[in-house]
PDB file of C-alpha atoms in Angstrom:
ATOM      1  CA  MET A   1       9.774  -7.885   2.667  1.00 97.00           C
ATOM      2  CA  ARG A   2       7.530 -10.853   2.948  1.00 98.00           C
ATOM      3  CA  TYR A   3       7.465 -14.149   4.972  1.00 98.00           C
ATOM      4  CA  ASP A   4       5.370 -17.050   3.886  1.00 98.00           C
ATOM      5  CA  ASP A   5       4.903 -19.888   6.374  1.00 97.00           C
ATOM      6  CA  PRO A   6       6.438 -23.020   4.992  1.00 97.00           C
ATOM      7  CA  SER A   7       3.155 -24.924   5.556  1.00 94.00           C
ATOM      8  CA  GLY A   8       1.303 -22.200   3.536  1.00 91.00           C
ATOM      9  CA  ARG A   9      -0.890 -21.378   6.522  1.00 96.00           C
ATOM     10  CA  PHE A  10      -0.077 -17.584   6.706  1.00 98.00           C
ATOM     11  CA  TRP A  11       2.032 -14.835   5.366  1.00 98.00           C
ATOM     12  CA  VAL A  12       3.051 -11.382   6.471  1.00 99.00           C
ATOM     13  CA  GLN A  13       4.416  -8.451   4.482  1.00 99.00           C
ATOM     14  CA  TYR A  14       5.980  -5.065   5.003  1.00 98.00           C
ATOM     15  CA  ASP A  15       6.471  -2.589   2.238  1.00 98.00           C
ATOM     16  CA  VAL A  16       8.230   0.821   2.427  1.00 98.00           C
ATOM     17  CA  ARG A  17       8.700   3.301  -0.470  1.00 96.00           C
ATOM     18  CA  HIS A  18      10.650   6.511  -0.385  1.00 96.00           C
ATOM     19  CA  ASN A  19      10.519   9.243  -3.099  1.00 91.00           C
ATOM     20  CA  GLY A  20      13.172  12.072  -2.857  1.00 90.00           C
ATOM     21  CA  ASP A  21      12.471  15.689  -3.555  1.00 87.00           C
ATOM     22  CA  GLN A  22      11.443  16.288  -7.135  1.00 79.00           C
ATOM     23  CA  LYS A  23      11.960  19.646  -8.987  1.00 76.00           C
ATOM     24  CA  GLU A  24       8.941  20.952 -10.783  1.00 64.00           C
ATOM     25  CA  VAL A  25       9.528  20.701 -14.669  1.00 56.00           C
ATOM     26  CA  ASP A  26       6.337  22.331 -15.788  1.00 59.00           C
ATOM     27  CA  LEU A  27       6.107  26.160 -15.639  1.00 47.00           C
ATOM     28  CA  VAL A  28       2.442  26.033 -14.637  1.00 60.00           C
ATOM     29  CA  ASP A  29       1.304  27.476 -11.283  1.00 63.00           C
ATOM     30  CA  ASN A  30       1.873  24.665  -8.798  1.00 61.00           C
ATOM     31  CA  PRO A  31       0.244  25.038  -5.378  1.00 63.00           C
ATOM     32  CA  ILE A  32       3.090  23.062  -3.735  1.00 64.00           C
ATOM     33  CA  GLY A  33       6.043  25.161  -5.082  1.00 69.00           C
ATOM     34  CA  ASP A  34       8.981  24.515  -7.205  1.00 73.00           C
ATOM     35  CA  VAL A  35      10.055  21.353  -5.349  1.00 77.00           C
ATOM     36  CA  LEU A  36       7.719  18.413  -4.589  1.00 79.00           C
ATOM     37  CA  PRO A  37       8.794  17.268  -1.028  1.00 84.00           C
ATOM     38  CA  SER A  38      10.105  13.806  -0.296  1.00 90.00           C
ATOM     39  CA  PHE A  39       7.893  11.235   1.330  1.00 93.00           C
ATOM     40  CA  THR A  40       8.080   7.811   2.702  1.00 96.00           C
ATOM     41  CA  VAL A  41       5.062   5.397   2.737  1.00 96.00           C
ATOM     42  CA  HIS A  42       4.743   2.228   4.914  1.00 98.00           C
ATOM     43  CA  ASP A  43       2.285  -0.508   4.256  1.00 98.00           C
ATOM     44  CA  ALA A  44       1.662  -3.779   6.208  1.00 99.00           C
ATOM     45  CA  ARG A  45      -0.246  -6.825   5.111  1.00 99.00           C
ATOM     46  CA  ALA A  46      -0.936 -10.265   6.525  1.00 99.00           C
ATOM     47  CA  GLY A  47      -3.111 -13.263   5.498  1.00 99.00           C
ATOM     48  CA  VAL A  48      -4.104 -16.599   6.750  1.00 98.00           C
ATOM     49  CA  THR A  49      -5.642 -19.754   5.203  1.00 97.00           C
ATOM     50  CA  LEU A  50      -8.651 -20.467   7.393  1.00 96.00           C
ATOM     51  CA  PHE A  51      -9.443 -23.922   6.056  1.00 93.00           C
ATOM     52  CA  ARG A  52      -9.285 -26.244   3.200  1.00 91.00           C
ATOM     53  CA  SER A  53     -12.115 -28.735   2.459  1.00 90.00           C
ATOM     54  CA  ASP A  54     -11.675 -32.153   1.114  1.00 91.00           C
ATOM     55  CA  SER A  55     -13.364 -30.992  -2.083  1.00 91.00           C
ATOM     56  CA  GLY A  56     -10.473 -28.620  -2.739  1.00 90.00           C
ATOM     57  CA  MET A  57     -12.174 -25.388  -1.601  1.00 96.00           C
ATOM     58  CA  THR A  58      -9.831 -22.977   0.238  1.00 96.00           C
ATOM     59  CA  HIS A  59     -10.932 -20.057   2.436  1.00 97.00           C
ATOM     60  CA  ARG A  60      -8.401 -17.318   2.980  1.00 97.00           C
ATOM     61  CA  ILE A  61      -8.587 -13.906   4.744  1.00 98.00           C
ATOM     62  CA  ALA A  62      -6.147 -11.052   4.421  1.00 99.00           C
ATOM     63  CA  PHE A  63      -5.796  -7.663   6.175  1.00 99.00           C
ATOM     64  CA  ALA A  64      -3.708  -4.643   4.972  1.00 98.00           C
ATOM     65  CA  VAL A  65      -3.006  -1.193   6.422  1.00 98.00           C
ATOM     66  CA  THR A  66      -1.731   1.184   3.716  1.00 97.00           C
ATOM     67  CA  ASN A  67       0.006   4.394   4.461  1.00 97.00           C
ATOM     68  CA  LEU A  68       0.647   3.301   8.075  1.00 97.00           C
ATOM     69  CA  THR A  69       2.012   6.665   9.158  1.00 96.00           C
ATOM     70  CA  ASN A  70      -0.829   8.622   7.637  1.00 96.00           C
ATOM     71  CA  GLU A  71       1.583  10.572   5.414  1.00 93.00           C
ATOM     72  CA  LEU A  72       0.203  13.548   3.434  1.00 90.00           C
ATOM     73  CA  TYR A  73       1.862  13.242   0.006  1.00 86.00           C
ATOM     74  CA  ALA A  74       1.255  13.642  -3.643  1.00 80.00           C
ATOM     75  CA  GLU A  75       2.685  11.647  -6.587  1.00 78.00           C
ATOM     76  CA  PHE A  76       4.488  13.823  -9.119  1.00 72.00           C
ATOM     77  CA  SER A  77       1.839  13.338 -11.742  1.00 69.00           C
ATOM     78  CA  ASN A  78      -0.907  14.617  -9.339  1.00 65.00           C
ATOM     79  CA  ALA A  79       1.147  17.597  -7.997  1.00 61.00           C
ATOM     80  CA  ALA A  80       0.142  20.320 -10.367  1.00 64.00           C
ATOM     81  CA  PHE A  81      -3.280  20.461  -8.940  1.00 66.00           C
ATOM     82  CA  PHE A  82      -2.262  18.779  -5.505  1.00 70.00           C
ATOM     83  CA  ARG A  83      -4.460  15.709  -5.425  1.00 78.00           C
ATOM     84  CA  PRO A  84      -2.960  13.941  -2.443  1.00 83.00           C
ATOM     85  CA  GLU A  85      -2.839  10.209  -2.170  1.00 87.00           C
ATOM     86  CA  PRO A  86      -5.221   8.512   0.269  1.00 90.00           C
ATOM     87  CA  LYS A  87      -4.542   8.713   4.014  1.00 94.00           C
ATOM     88  CA  ARG A  88      -4.323   5.601   6.152  1.00 97.00           C
ATOM     89  CA  ASN A  89      -6.517   2.768   4.817  1.00 97.00           C
ATOM     90  CA  PHE A  90      -7.673  -0.477   6.162  1.00 98.00           C
ATOM     91  CA  VAL A  91      -8.479  -3.323   3.666  1.00 98.00           C
ATOM     92  CA  VAL A  92      -9.932  -6.802   4.383  1.00 99.00           C
ATOM     93  CA  ASN A  93     -10.174  -9.394   1.715  1.00 98.00           C
ATOM     94  CA  TYR A  94     -11.971 -12.806   1.886  1.00 98.00           C
ATOM     95  CA  GLU A  95     -11.077 -15.271  -0.740  1.00 97.00           C
ATOM     96  CA  ILE A  96     -12.714 -18.557  -1.670  1.00 96.00           C
ATOM     97  CA  SER A  97     -10.922 -20.581  -4.312  1.00 95.00           C
ATOM     98  CA  PHE A  98     -12.197 -23.818  -5.765  1.00 91.00           C
TER      99      PHE A  98
END
């Protein structure tokens, strides 16, 4: 879900993704077991246009927090050797466009 300010000054976004239980299809030893447990991941992002110059240069900054709930989970493709996805992350992005 995303909201963009009509003036283009800022935006906010919330993402949620849920994966249900997945049964193991490979017969290899899996450290998780026969069923990969379900998980839900939440992300939040926001950005703001700091300023626009007369020459057309625009400065923007954006922030994101991924995996807000710090969920321990593994995507199906990484489950055979249990490589979990990253825990909670904080991201800052500064953009200059011209």
